[in-house]
mmCIF file of C-alpha atoms and ligand atoms in Angstrom:
data_model
loop_
_atom_site.group_PDB
_atom_site.id
_atom_site.type_symbol
_atom_site.label_atom_id
_atom_site.label_comp_id
_atom_site.label_asym_id
_atom_site.label_seq_id
_atom_site.Cartn_x
_atom_site.Cartn_y
_atom_site.Cartn_z
ATOM 1 C CA MET A 1 28.205 -214.065 -37.274
ATOM 2 C CA GLN A 2 29.901 -212.940 -40.482
ATOM 3 C CA ILE A 3 33.473 -213.801 -39.653
ATOM 4 C CA SER A 4 34.995 -215.514 -42.620
ATOM 5 C CA LYS A 5 36.914 -218.680 -42.054
ATOM 6 C CA GLU A 6 39.738 -217.280 -44.185
ATOM 7 C CA GLN A 7 40.127 -214.245 -41.927
ATOM 8 C CA LEU A 8 40.034 -216.399 -38.805
ATOM 9 C CA SER A 9 42.773 -218.672 -40.064
ATOM 10 C CA GLU A 10 44.787 -215.641 -41.187
ATOM 11 C CA TYR A 11 44.418 -214.336 -37.616
ATOM 12 C CA ALA A 12 45.481 -217.668 -36.099
ATOM 13 C CA ARG A 13 48.519 -217.702 -38.400
ATOM 14 C CA LEU A 14 49.359 -214.089 -37.499
ATOM 15 C CA ILE A 15 49.266 -214.874 -33.768
ATOM 16 C CA VAL A 16 51.445 -217.976 -34.152
ATOM 17 C CA ARG A 17 53.924 -216.720 -36.779
ATOM 18 C CA THR A 18 54.248 -212.992 -36.107
ATOM 19 C CA GLY A 19 53.041 -212.632 -32.505
ATOM 20 C CA ALA A 20 54.466 -215.683 -30.731
ATOM 21 C CA ASN A 21 56.875 -216.578 -33.565
ATOM 22 C CA VAL A 22 56.794 -220.283 -32.698
ATOM 23 C CA GLN A 23 60.054 -222.013 -33.630
ATOM 24 C CA PRO A 24 60.464 -225.662 -34.668
ATOM 25 C CA GLY A 25 60.707 -227.978 -31.657
ATOM 26 C CA GLN A 26 59.152 -225.580 -29.131
ATOM 27 C CA VAL A 27 56.398 -226.489 -26.680
ATOM 28 C CA VAL A 28 53.390 -224.160 -26.895
ATOM 29 C CA GLN A 29 51.016 -223.397 -24.038
ATOM 30 C CA LEU A 30 47.714 -221.969 -25.244
ATOM 31 C CA SER A 31 45.345 -220.349 -22.717
ATOM 32 C CA ILE A 32 41.887 -219.779 -24.172
ATOM 33 C CA ALA A 33 38.223 -219.844 -23.133
ATOM 34 C CA VAL A 34 36.249 -223.057 -23.629
ATOM 35 C CA GLU A 35 33.709 -221.136 -25.741
ATOM 36 C CA GLN A 36 36.503 -220.460 -28.265
ATOM 37 C CA HIS A 37 37.264 -224.127 -28.922
ATOM 38 C CA GLU A 38 37.021 -223.724 -32.697
ATOM 39 C CA PHE A 39 39.546 -220.903 -32.759
ATOM 40 C CA ALA A 40 41.677 -222.883 -30.272
ATOM 41 C CA ALA A 41 41.836 -225.701 -32.817
ATOM 42 C CA MET A 42 42.934 -223.250 -35.536
ATOM 43 C CA VAL A 43 45.711 -221.792 -33.372
ATOM 44 C CA THR A 44 46.788 -225.290 -32.338
ATOM 45 C CA GLU A 45 47.037 -226.427 -35.953
ATOM 46 C CA GLU A 46 48.975 -223.308 -36.973
ATOM 47 C CA ALA A 47 51.406 -223.924 -34.111
ATOM 48 C CA TYR A 48 51.975 -227.500 -35.269
ATOM 49 C CA LEU A 49 52.437 -226.269 -38.843
ATOM 50 C CA ALA A 50 55.080 -223.864 -37.531
ATOM 51 C CA GLY A 51 56.925 -226.871 -36.094
ATOM 52 C CA ALA A 52 55.701 -226.972 -32.474
ATOM 53 C CA LYS A 53 56.709 -230.134 -30.650
ATOM 54 C CA LYS A 54 53.540 -230.176 -28.522
ATOM 55 C CA VAL A 55 50.656 -227.757 -27.962
ATOM 56 C CA ASN A 56 49.245 -227.861 -24.426
ATOM 57 C CA LEU A 57 45.832 -226.331 -23.793
ATOM 58 C CA ASN A 58 44.885 -224.379 -20.711
ATOM 59 C CA TRP A 59 41.096 -223.971 -20.860
ATOM 60 C CA LEU A 60 39.550 -220.914 -19.233
ATOM 61 C CA SER A 61 35.932 -220.225 -18.270
ATOM 62 C CA ASP A 62 34.364 -217.043 -16.884
ATOM 63 C CA GLY A 63 31.328 -219.015 -15.792
ATOM 64 C CA GLN A 64 33.348 -221.576 -13.835
ATOM 65 C CA ASP A 65 35.442 -218.858 -12.208
ATOM 66 C CA ARG A 66 32.284 -217.108 -11.040
ATOM 67 C CA LEU A 67 30.968 -220.321 -9.513
ATOM 68 C CA HIS A 68 34.257 -221.051 -7.719
ATOM 69 C CA TYR A 69 34.348 -217.580 -6.184
ATOM 70 C CA ARG A 70 30.698 -217.778 -5.233
ATOM 71 C CA TYR A 71 30.658 -221.199 -3.594
ATOM 72 C CA ALA A 72 34.169 -222.303 -2.632
ATOM 73 C CA ASP A 73 35.815 -220.796 0.434
ATOM 74 C CA GLU A 74 38.759 -218.407 0.216
ATOM 75 C CA GLU A 75 41.257 -220.782 1.815
ATOM 76 C CA THR A 76 40.469 -223.584 -0.657
ATOM 77 C CA LEU A 77 40.757 -221.278 -3.653
ATOM 78 C CA ALA A 78 43.940 -219.580 -2.472
ATOM 79 C CA VAL A 79 45.939 -222.801 -2.087
ATOM 80 C CA THR A 80 48.055 -223.880 -5.061
ATOM 81 C CA LEU A 81 47.901 -227.681 -5.097
ATOM 82 C CA PRO A 82 51.093 -229.767 -5.590
ATOM 83 C CA TRP A 83 50.093 -230.846 -9.116
ATOM 84 C CA GLU A 84 49.432 -227.218 -10.074
ATOM 85 C CA GLU A 85 52.858 -226.256 -8.793
ATOM 86 C CA GLU A 86 54.353 -229.201 -10.691
ATOM 87 C CA LYS A 87 52.836 -227.733 -13.875
ATOM 88 C CA LEU A 88 54.588 -224.452 -13.117
ATOM 89 C CA ARG A 89 57.867 -226.274 -12.500
ATOM 90 C CA GLN A 90 57.506 -228.091 -15.818
ATOM 91 C CA MET A 91 57.235 -224.667 -17.467
ATOM 92 C CA THR A 92 60.732 -223.745 -16.246
ATOM 93 C CA LYS A 93 62.068 -226.878 -18.017
ATOM 94 C CA ASP A 94 60.024 -226.626 -21.235
ATOM 95 C CA LEU A 95 60.265 -222.813 -21.557
ATOM 96 C CA PRO A 96 56.998 -222.961 -23.519
ATOM 97 C CA VAL A 97 55.840 -220.316 -25.955
ATOM 98 C CA ARG A 98 52.818 -218.943 -24.116
ATOM 99 C CA ILE A 99 49.826 -217.755 -26.145
ATOM 100 C CA PHE A 100 46.888 -216.124 -24.335
ATOM 101 C CA ILE A 101 43.631 -215.454 -26.150
ATOM 102 C CA GLU A 102 41.467 -212.998 -24.192
ATOM 103 C CA SER A 103 37.719 -213.053 -24.650
ATOM 104 C CA GLU A 104 36.374 -212.512 -21.175
ATOM 105 C CA ASP A 105 33.260 -210.639 -20.227
ATOM 106 C CA PRO A 106 34.484 -207.368 -18.621
ATOM 107 C CA ASP A 107 31.742 -207.900 -15.999
ATOM 108 C CA ALA A 108 32.493 -211.584 -15.421
ATOM 109 C CA LEU A 109 33.350 -211.137 -11.762
ATOM 110 C CA ALA A 110 31.119 -208.142 -11.044
ATOM 111 C CA GLY A 111 29.286 -208.255 -7.739
ATOM 112 C CA LEU A 112 31.613 -210.840 -6.178
ATOM 113 C CA ASP A 113 33.473 -210.105 -2.955
ATOM 114 C CA PRO A 114 36.460 -207.972 -4.131
ATOM 115 C CA GLU A 115 38.479 -208.779 -0.979
ATOM 116 C CA LYS A 116 38.102 -212.506 -1.578
ATOM 117 C CA LEU A 117 39.131 -212.058 -5.214
ATOM 118 C CA SER A 118 42.241 -210.068 -4.412
ATOM 119 C CA HIS A 119 43.320 -212.332 -1.510
ATOM 120 C CA VAL A 120 43.021 -215.430 -3.689
ATOM 121 C CA ARG A 121 44.884 -213.783 -6.568
ATOM 122 C CA GLN A 122 47.632 -212.455 -4.287
ATOM 123 C CA ARG A 123 48.304 -215.824 -2.677
ATOM 124 C CA ARG A 124 48.207 -217.752 -5.953
ATOM 125 C CA SER A 125 50.486 -215.313 -7.727
ATOM 126 C CA ALA A 126 52.946 -215.355 -4.817
ATOM 127 C CA VAL A 127 53.429 -219.105 -5.421
ATOM 128 C CA ALA A 128 53.617 -218.701 -9.210
ATOM 129 C CA LYS A 129 55.981 -215.697 -9.150
ATOM 130 C CA PRO A 130 59.343 -217.519 -8.746
ATOM 131 C CA TYR A 131 58.436 -219.828 -11.656
ATOM 132 C CA ARG A 132 57.342 -216.891 -13.814
ATOM 133 C CA ASP A 133 60.516 -215.013 -12.909
ATOM 134 C CA ALA A 134 62.582 -218.072 -13.817
ATOM 135 C CA ILE A 135 61.305 -218.029 -17.413
ATOM 136 C CA ASP A 136 61.366 -214.232 -17.793
ATOM 137 C CA GLY A 137 63.268 -213.259 -20.932
ATOM 138 C CA LYS A 138 63.729 -216.936 -21.843
ATOM 139 C CA HIS A 139 60.505 -217.645 -23.660
ATOM 140 C CA GLN A 140 58.174 -216.029 -26.191
ATOM 141 C CA TRP A 141 54.641 -215.000 -25.352
ATOM 142 C CA CYS A 142 51.745 -213.272 -27.071
ATOM 143 C CA ILE A 143 48.431 -211.919 -25.822
ATOM 144 C CA ALA A 144 45.716 -211.466 -28.446
ATOM 145 C CA ALA A 145 41.934 -211.328 -28.269
ATOM 146 C CA MET A 146 38.914 -213.099 -29.729
ATOM 147 C CA PRO A 147 35.492 -211.482 -29.272
ATOM 148 C CA SER A 148 32.862 -213.275 -27.206
ATOM 149 C CA GLU A 149 29.170 -212.442 -26.991
ATOM 150 C CA PRO A 150 29.181 -211.057 -23.409
ATOM 151 C CA TRP A 151 32.205 -208.871 -24.196
ATOM 152 C CA ALA A 152 30.576 -207.587 -27.417
ATOM 153 C CA LYS A 153 27.332 -206.809 -25.558
ATOM 154 C CA LYS A 154 29.327 -204.752 -23.040
ATOM 155 C CA CYS A 155 30.801 -202.651 -25.875
ATOM 156 C CA PHE A 156 27.537 -202.360 -27.841
ATOM 157 C CA PRO A 157 24.735 -202.665 -25.268
ATOM 158 C CA ASP A 158 22.038 -201.393 -27.663
ATOM 159 C CA LYS A 159 22.735 -203.894 -30.429
ATOM 160 C CA PRO A 160 21.384 -207.431 -30.759
ATOM 161 C CA ALA A 161 23.979 -210.018 -29.695
ATOM 162 C CA GLU A 162 24.879 -211.174 -33.186
ATOM 163 C CA GLU A 163 25.338 -207.654 -34.534
ATOM 164 C CA ALA A 164 27.377 -206.655 -31.461
ATOM 165 C CA LEU A 165 29.623 -209.640 -31.978
ATOM 166 C CA SER A 166 30.248 -208.869 -35.617
ATOM 167 C CA LEU A 167 30.924 -205.179 -34.822
ATOM 168 C CA LEU A 168 33.494 -206.167 -32.195
ATOM 169 C CA TRP A 169 35.143 -208.700 -34.489
ATOM 170 C CA ASP A 170 35.341 -206.083 -37.225
ATOM 171 C CA ALA A 171 37.048 -203.682 -34.803
ATOM 172 C CA VAL A 172 39.487 -206.320 -33.528
ATOM 173 C CA ARG A 173 40.261 -207.302 -37.135
ATOM 174 C CA ARG A 174 41.113 -203.697 -38.048
ATOM 175 C CA THR A 175 43.315 -203.164 -34.981
ATOM 176 C CA VAL A 176 45.372 -206.259 -35.813
ATOM 177 C CA ARG A 177 45.581 -205.206 -39.466
ATOM 178 C CA ILE A 178 43.711 -208.117 -41.020
ATOM 179 C CA GLY A 179 42.038 -207.375 -44.341
ATOM 180 C CA GLU A 180 43.798 -204.002 -44.728
ATOM 181 C CA LYS A 181 46.530 -205.070 -47.072
ATOM 182 C CA SER A 182 46.783 -208.345 -48.908
ATOM 183 C CA ASP A 183 48.709 -209.946 -46.090
ATOM 184 C CA ALA A 184 48.595 -209.204 -42.357
ATOM 185 C CA VAL A 185 52.092 -210.617 -41.755
ATOM 186 C CA ALA A 186 53.533 -208.068 -44.233
ATOM 187 C CA ALA A 187 51.435 -205.251 -42.728
ATOM 188 C CA TRP A 188 52.878 -206.070 -39.291
ATOM 189 C CA LYS A 189 56.448 -206.011 -40.590
ATOM 190 C CA GLU A 190 55.891 -202.473 -41.776
ATOM 191 C CA HIS A 191 54.099 -201.497 -38.554
ATOM 192 C CA THR A 192 56.723 -202.872 -36.166
ATOM 193 C CA SER A 193 59.605 -201.381 -38.129
ATOM 194 C CA ARG A 194 57.953 -197.940 -37.883
ATOM 195 C CA ILE A 195 57.601 -198.357 -34.115
ATOM 196 C CA SER A 196 61.253 -199.465 -33.824
ATOM 197 C CA GLU A 197 62.365 -196.477 -35.890
ATOM 198 C CA LYS A 198 60.527 -194.095 -33.519
ATOM 199 C CA SER A 199 61.810 -195.765 -30.355
ATOM 200 C CA THR A 200 65.384 -195.666 -31.689
ATOM 201 C CA TRP A 201 64.949 -191.967 -32.411
ATOM 202 C CA LEU A 202 63.644 -191.324 -28.882
ATOM 203 C CA ASN A 203 66.533 -193.276 -27.337
ATOM 204 C CA ASN A 204 69.049 -191.254 -29.352
ATOM 205 C CA GLN A 205 67.602 -187.945 -28.146
ATOM 206 C CA HIS A 206 68.430 -188.691 -24.467
ATOM 207 C CA PHE A 207 65.518 -186.627 -23.175
ATOM 208 C CA ARG A 208 65.560 -185.936 -19.448
ATOM 209 C CA MET A 209 62.136 -184.350 -19.193
ATOM 210 C CA LEU A 210 58.872 -184.254 -21.149
ATOM 211 C CA ARG A 211 56.381 -181.406 -21.142
ATOM 212 C CA TYR A 212 52.688 -182.073 -21.959
ATOM 213 C CA GLU A 213 50.197 -179.366 -22.954
ATOM 214 C CA SER A 214 46.683 -179.415 -24.399
ATOM 215 C CA SER A 215 43.686 -177.090 -24.449
ATOM 216 C CA ASN A 216 41.615 -179.358 -22.146
ATOM 217 C CA GLY A 217 43.785 -178.284 -19.188
ATOM 218 C CA THR A 218 46.662 -180.754 -19.336
ATOM 219 C CA ASP A 219 49.816 -178.913 -18.259
ATOM 220 C CA PHE A 220 52.417 -181.313 -16.984
ATOM 221 C CA THR A 221 56.108 -182.136 -16.792
ATOM 222 C CA VAL A 222 57.700 -185.489 -16.014
ATOM 223 C CA GLU A 223 61.345 -186.461 -15.535
ATOM 224 C CA LEU A 224 62.789 -189.543 -17.207
ATOM 225 C CA ILE A 225 65.346 -192.035 -15.864
ATOM 226 C CA PRO A 226 68.618 -191.298 -17.729
ATOM 227 C CA GLU A 227 69.565 -194.928 -18.360
ATOM 228 C CA ALA A 228 66.015 -196.169 -19.073
ATOM 229 C CA SER A 229 65.161 -196.947 -22.679
ATOM 230 C CA TRP A 230 62.015 -196.485 -24.748
ATOM 231 C CA GLU A 231 60.545 -199.802 -25.822
ATOM 232 C CA GLY A 232 57.915 -200.748 -28.340
ATOM 233 C CA ALA A 233 56.370 -203.472 -30.468
ATOM 234 C CA GLY A 234 58.547 -206.530 -29.999
ATOM 235 C CA SER A 235 60.965 -208.301 -27.672
ATOM 236 C CA THR A 236 63.631 -210.907 -28.234
ATOM 237 C CA ASN A 237 63.834 -214.265 -26.497
ATOM 238 C CA GLN A 238 67.393 -214.279 -25.103
ATOM 239 C CA GLU A 239 67.579 -218.098 -25.305
ATOM 240 C CA ASN A 240 66.965 -218.538 -29.041
ATOM 241 C CA GLY A 241 66.964 -215.000 -30.481
ATOM 242 C CA ALA A 242 63.325 -215.237 -31.658
ATOM 243 C CA TYR A 243 61.685 -211.833 -32.096
ATOM 244 C CA TYR A 244 58.093 -211.851 -30.839
ATOM 245 C CA ILE A 245 55.278 -209.379 -30.227
ATOM 246 C CA PRO A 246 53.856 -209.687 -26.713
ATOM 247 C CA ASN A 247 50.674 -207.700 -27.401
ATOM 248 C CA MET A 248 48.440 -207.722 -30.456
ATOM 249 C CA PRO A 249 47.368 -205.022 -31.134
ATOM 250 C CA THR A 250 50.282 -202.837 -30.094
ATOM 251 C CA GLU A 251 50.755 -199.170 -30.955
ATOM 252 C CA GLU A 252 52.621 -197.762 -27.979
ATOM 253 C CA ILE A 253 56.213 -196.787 -27.314
ATOM 254 C CA PHE A 254 56.752 -196.696 -23.577
ATOM 255 C CA THR A 255 59.208 -196.287 -20.749
ATOM 256 C CA SER A 256 59.055 -195.894 -16.982
ATOM 257 C CA PRO A 257 59.540 -192.329 -15.764
ATOM 258 C CA MET A 258 61.458 -191.322 -12.635
ATOM 259 C CA ALA A 259 59.113 -192.117 -9.751
ATOM 260 C CA GLY A 260 58.361 -189.080 -7.615
ATOM 261 C CA LYS A 261 59.498 -186.532 -10.243
ATOM 262 C CA CYS A 262 56.535 -184.921 -11.995
ATOM 263 C CA GLU A 263 54.480 -181.757 -11.622
ATOM 264 C CA GLY A 264 51.153 -180.457 -12.873
ATOM 265 C CA LYS A 265 47.793 -181.578 -14.102
ATOM 266 C CA LEU A 266 46.792 -184.430 -16.422
ATOM 267 C CA VAL A 267 43.288 -184.396 -17.886
ATOM 268 C CA ALA A 268 41.928 -187.751 -19.069
ATOM 269 C CA VAL A 269 40.391 -187.948 -22.535
ATOM 270 C CA LYS A 270 38.687 -191.322 -22.134
ATOM 271 C CA PRO A 271 36.773 -193.006 -19.330
ATOM 272 C CA LEU A 272 38.735 -195.446 -17.176
ATOM 273 C CA SER A 273 37.278 -198.862 -16.439
ATOM 274 C CA TYR A 274 38.635 -199.947 -13.052
ATOM 275 C CA ASN A 275 37.457 -203.031 -11.141
ATOM 276 C CA GLY A 276 34.401 -203.207 -13.355
ATOM 277 C CA GLN A 277 33.347 -199.601 -12.713
ATOM 278 C CA LEU A 278 33.762 -196.451 -14.796
ATOM 279 C CA ILE A 279 35.619 -193.291 -13.814
ATOM 280 C CA GLU A 280 34.637 -190.471 -16.174
ATOM 281 C CA ASP A 281 35.799 -186.940 -17.068
ATOM 282 C CA PHE A 282 38.578 -186.962 -14.548
ATOM 283 C CA SER A 283 41.889 -185.223 -13.911
ATOM 284 C CA ILE A 284 44.792 -185.851 -11.566
ATOM 285 C CA THR A 285 47.116 -183.163 -10.192
ATOM 286 C CA PHE A 286 50.652 -184.074 -9.135
ATOM 287 C CA GLU A 287 53.058 -182.282 -6.792
ATOM 288 C CA ASN A 288 56.565 -183.538 -6.045
ATOM 289 C CA GLY A 289 55.793 -186.611 -8.111
ATOM 290 C CA ARG A 290 52.710 -187.634 -6.136
ATOM 291 C CA ALA A 291 49.020 -187.345 -6.985
ATOM 292 C CA VAL A 292 47.740 -184.777 -4.493
ATOM 293 C CA SER A 293 44.254 -184.103 -5.798
ATOM 294 C CA CYS A 294 41.847 -185.348 -8.412
ATOM 295 C CA SER A 295 38.447 -184.568 -9.839
ATOM 296 C CA ALA A 296 35.902 -186.723 -11.687
ATOM 297 C CA ALA A 297 32.380 -186.285 -13.009
ATOM 298 C CA LYS A 298 31.771 -189.924 -12.077
ATOM 299 C CA GLY A 299 33.640 -192.416 -9.888
ATOM 300 C CA LEU A 300 35.665 -189.897 -7.853
ATOM 301 C CA GLU A 301 35.641 -192.073 -4.748
ATOM 302 C CA LEU A 302 36.904 -195.064 -6.698
ATOM 303 C CA LEU A 303 39.676 -192.960 -8.254
ATOM 304 C CA GLU A 304 40.797 -191.725 -4.831
ATOM 305 C CA LYS A 305 40.739 -195.266 -3.463
ATOM 306 C CA MET A 306 42.821 -196.452 -6.407
ATOM 307 C CA LEU A 307 45.454 -193.742 -5.836
ATOM 308 C CA HIS A 308 45.731 -194.807 -2.184
ATOM 309 C CA MET A 309 46.044 -198.574 -2.712
ATOM 310 C CA ASP A 310 49.629 -198.430 -1.436
ATOM 311 C CA GLU A 311 52.696 -196.161 -1.218
ATOM 312 C CA GLY A 312 53.408 -196.321 -4.960
ATOM 313 C CA ALA A 313 49.839 -196.074 -6.258
ATOM 314 C CA CYS A 314 49.953 -192.249 -6.352
ATOM 315 C CA MET A 315 53.136 -192.190 -8.481
ATOM 316 C CA LEU A 316 53.716 -192.891 -12.167
ATOM 317 C CA GLY A 317 55.002 -196.223 -13.477
ATOM 318 C CA GLU A 318 54.615 -195.733 -17.228
ATOM 319 C CA VAL A 319 54.658 -193.047 -19.886
ATOM 320 C CA ALA A 320 53.519 -194.154 -23.349
ATOM 321 C CA LEU A 321 53.314 -192.451 -26.727
ATOM 322 C CA VAL A 322 50.579 -193.412 -29.198
ATOM 323 C CA PRO A 323 49.608 -191.178 -32.143
ATOM 324 C CA LYS A 324 45.921 -190.287 -32.421
ATOM 325 C CA GLU A 325 45.658 -192.101 -35.805
ATOM 326 C CA SER A 326 45.916 -195.424 -33.943
ATOM 327 C CA PRO A 327 43.388 -197.919 -35.403
ATOM 328 C CA VAL A 328 42.109 -198.512 -31.849
ATOM 329 C CA ASN A 329 41.345 -194.797 -31.514
ATOM 330 C CA ARG A 330 39.649 -194.767 -34.903
ATOM 331 C CA CYS A 331 37.262 -197.498 -33.720
ATOM 332 C CA GLY A 332 35.867 -194.775 -31.461
ATOM 333 C CA PHE A 333 34.501 -196.876 -28.587
ATOM 334 C CA LEU A 334 35.749 -198.246 -25.282
ATOM 335 C CA PHE A 335 36.802 -201.915 -25.462
ATOM 336 C CA TYR A 336 36.776 -202.408 -21.654
ATOM 337 C CA ASN A 337 40.035 -204.302 -22.142
ATOM 338 C CA THR A 338 43.483 -202.770 -21.546
ATOM 339 C CA LEU A 339 45.031 -204.689 -24.455
ATOM 340 C CA PHE A 340 42.992 -202.407 -26.722
ATOM 341 C CA ASP A 341 42.196 -199.320 -24.682
ATOM 342 C CA GLU A 342 45.824 -198.511 -23.804
ATOM 343 C CA ASN A 343 46.657 -198.533 -27.511
ATOM 344 C CA ALA A 344 44.191 -195.760 -28.345
ATOM 345 C CA CYS A 345 46.319 -192.710 -27.558
ATOM 346 C CA CYS A 346 49.052 -191.274 -25.327
ATOM 347 C CA HIS A 347 48.774 -192.428 -21.743
ATOM 348 C CA PHE A 348 50.363 -192.723 -18.345
ATOM 349 C CA ALA A 349 49.968 -195.434 -15.753
ATOM 350 C CA VAL A 350 49.988 -194.948 -12.019
ATOM 351 C CA GLY A 351 51.566 -197.759 -10.025
ATOM 352 C CA GLN A 352 54.116 -200.402 -10.943
ATOM 353 C CA GLY A 353 56.887 -199.454 -13.384
ATOM 354 C CA PHE A 354 58.844 -201.738 -15.713
ATOM 355 C CA LYS A 355 62.351 -202.700 -14.587
ATOM 356 C CA GLU A 356 62.948 -204.242 -18.053
ATOM 357 C CA VAL A 357 63.514 -200.732 -19.423
ATOM 358 C CA LEU A 358 66.770 -200.520 -17.411
ATOM 359 C CA PRO A 359 70.003 -202.101 -18.699
ATOM 360 C CA ASP A 360 69.983 -205.732 -17.490
ATOM 361 C CA GLY A 361 66.688 -204.823 -15.789
ATOM 362 C CA ASP A 362 65.362 -208.403 -15.748
ATOM 363 C CA ASN A 363 68.083 -209.328 -13.269
ATOM 364 C CA LEU A 364 67.549 -206.434 -10.849
ATOM 365 C CA THR A 365 65.766 -206.964 -7.544
ATOM 366 C CA THR A 366 62.769 -204.768 -6.775
ATOM 367 C CA GLU A 367 64.902 -202.759 -4.331
ATOM 368 C CA GLU A 368 67.621 -202.169 -6.936
ATOM 369 C CA ALA A 369 65.047 -201.096 -9.548
ATOM 370 C CA THR A 370 63.311 -198.778 -7.074
ATOM 371 C CA ALA A 371 66.646 -197.181 -6.181
ATOM 372 C CA LYS A 372 67.067 -196.269 -9.865
ATOM 373 C CA GLY A 373 63.615 -194.646 -10.031
ATOM 374 C CA ILE A 374 61.275 -197.459 -11.130
ATOM 375 C CA ASN A 375 58.035 -197.162 -9.176
ATOM 376 C CA ASP A 376 56.826 -200.108 -7.108
ATOM 377 C CA SER A 377 53.160 -200.806 -6.393
ATOM 378 C CA ILE A 378 50.587 -203.598 -6.446
ATOM 379 C CA ILE A 379 48.572 -201.679 -9.054
ATOM 380 C CA HIS A 380 49.346 -200.617 -12.626
ATOM 381 C CA VAL A 381 46.475 -198.630 -14.126
ATOM 382 C CA ASP A 382 46.649 -196.893 -17.505
ATOM 383 C CA PHE A 383 44.734 -193.694 -18.209
ATOM 384 C CA MET A 384 44.525 -191.832 -21.520
ATOM 385 C CA VAL A 385 45.628 -188.217 -21.968
ATOM 386 C CA GLY A 386 46.087 -188.114 -25.767
ATOM 387 C CA ALA A 387 43.963 -185.066 -26.630
ATOM 388 C CA GLU A 388 43.435 -184.061 -30.293
ATOM 389 C CA ASP A 389 45.732 -181.063 -29.803
ATOM 390 C CA LEU A 390 48.218 -182.626 -27.356
ATOM 391 C CA SER A 391 51.744 -181.363 -27.685
ATOM 392 C CA ILE A 392 54.720 -183.084 -26.071
ATOM 393 C CA THR A 393 58.139 -181.469 -26.001
ATOM 394 C CA GLY A 394 61.322 -183.249 -25.003
ATOM 395 C CA PHE A 395 64.077 -181.507 -23.010
ATOM 396 C CA ARG A 396 67.693 -182.691 -22.890
ATOM 397 C CA ALA A 397 70.102 -182.308 -19.958
ATOM 398 C CA ASP A 398 71.630 -179.171 -21.546
ATOM 399 C CA GLY A 399 68.186 -177.503 -21.707
ATOM 400 C CA SER A 400 67.726 -177.812 -25.480
ATOM 401 C CA SER A 401 64.276 -178.929 -26.590
ATOM 402 C CA VAL A 402 62.691 -180.847 -29.468
ATOM 403 C CA PRO A 403 58.998 -181.204 -30.407
ATOM 404 C CA ILE A 404 57.933 -184.865 -30.082
ATOM 405 C CA PHE A 405 54.154 -184.625 -30.559
ATOM 406 C CA ARG A 406 52.126 -181.792 -32.087
ATOM 407 C CA ASN A 407 48.318 -181.955 -32.459
ATOM 408 C CA GLY A 408 48.133 -185.433 -30.974
ATOM 409 C CA THR A 409 50.625 -187.065 -33.295
ATOM 410 C CA TRP A 410 54.349 -187.305 -34.099
ATOM 411 C CA ALA A 411 55.763 -183.848 -34.825
ATOM 412 C CA GLU A 412 57.541 -185.347 -37.825
HETATM 413 ZN ZN1 LIG B 501 50.916 -198.740 -21.878
#
């Protein structure tokens, strides 16, 4: 594989310094696949060089997960053991910087019992939730990716493994802006300040409604929550003021729209990978804020099932703006990983909204957030609507309007 050591260490440094922004004296918790042990060592060393007090490793393995789900019974897998819970409790004391490196095979769990998977996940996350909530807003975290052979083969099935891997690395490298300018850290400064500039502009416009139109049939309006803000790029750890970037790459500016307040038809411009299966050439029509009908050339049944997962699954939880020049879009293929695919172009998500977009949102209960218009659901699924000629117009409370997007990108 032709990944240069220099670029890999530049990437490790970018994740630690710009993404997670590790501060002297902080504990770091790195979650990464066992196959990526060399890159794990690079990230670990960078974290220590940034002043980390201790770097704790959390090793992941697709292969082991598959075996557990295949052979161990549901009850055994669903129970969180006392020592596992103790680890979670420790996290609320250490407030570690959490770094996640994704490299999993998109088909890792294909063919396993989906009910067993979701029951185990539900019960484990119910135990972990109070601990996660307790550190919300009080620690830095960053999710980035490192290509693996099975993942690369999924993206480039016709290529030999080694070539697939180097193609995927090259794409990941471009999306995280390594090798573009002399220094990726400087390139990210420029990138995040442009995103902040746009989100500030959007917040100052106080739009109450957005109208979407494109020649593929998208014709749609959605209402926004008056006090919700547009967010993008980075967040700030309220404990120490450290600015960090939760997702690398990141291109989107997003908010949660008013649940139950949208009308019209959205036509997808990219296939949707859901539970390991593809939904292709699809559209969803909304009435009174709820998906009432959909069409798909492939995977229609799956799409309908998804929209009926629970009460909130047929309503919107996210609206996100991404110009068509996004480096992810320019790669021109499906990554089968939301970290990348949702940064390709403008999208919506059905399902769970983000209460963080409300003032003091982190401290609101689910009921309080729902009362303000944030959708609640067990799913959150992004789908892309950013057509080449997409236009988005913003409307204010007084009826005045401003072009936001024209021809798939910022109007100005
Ligand atoms: Zn998004």
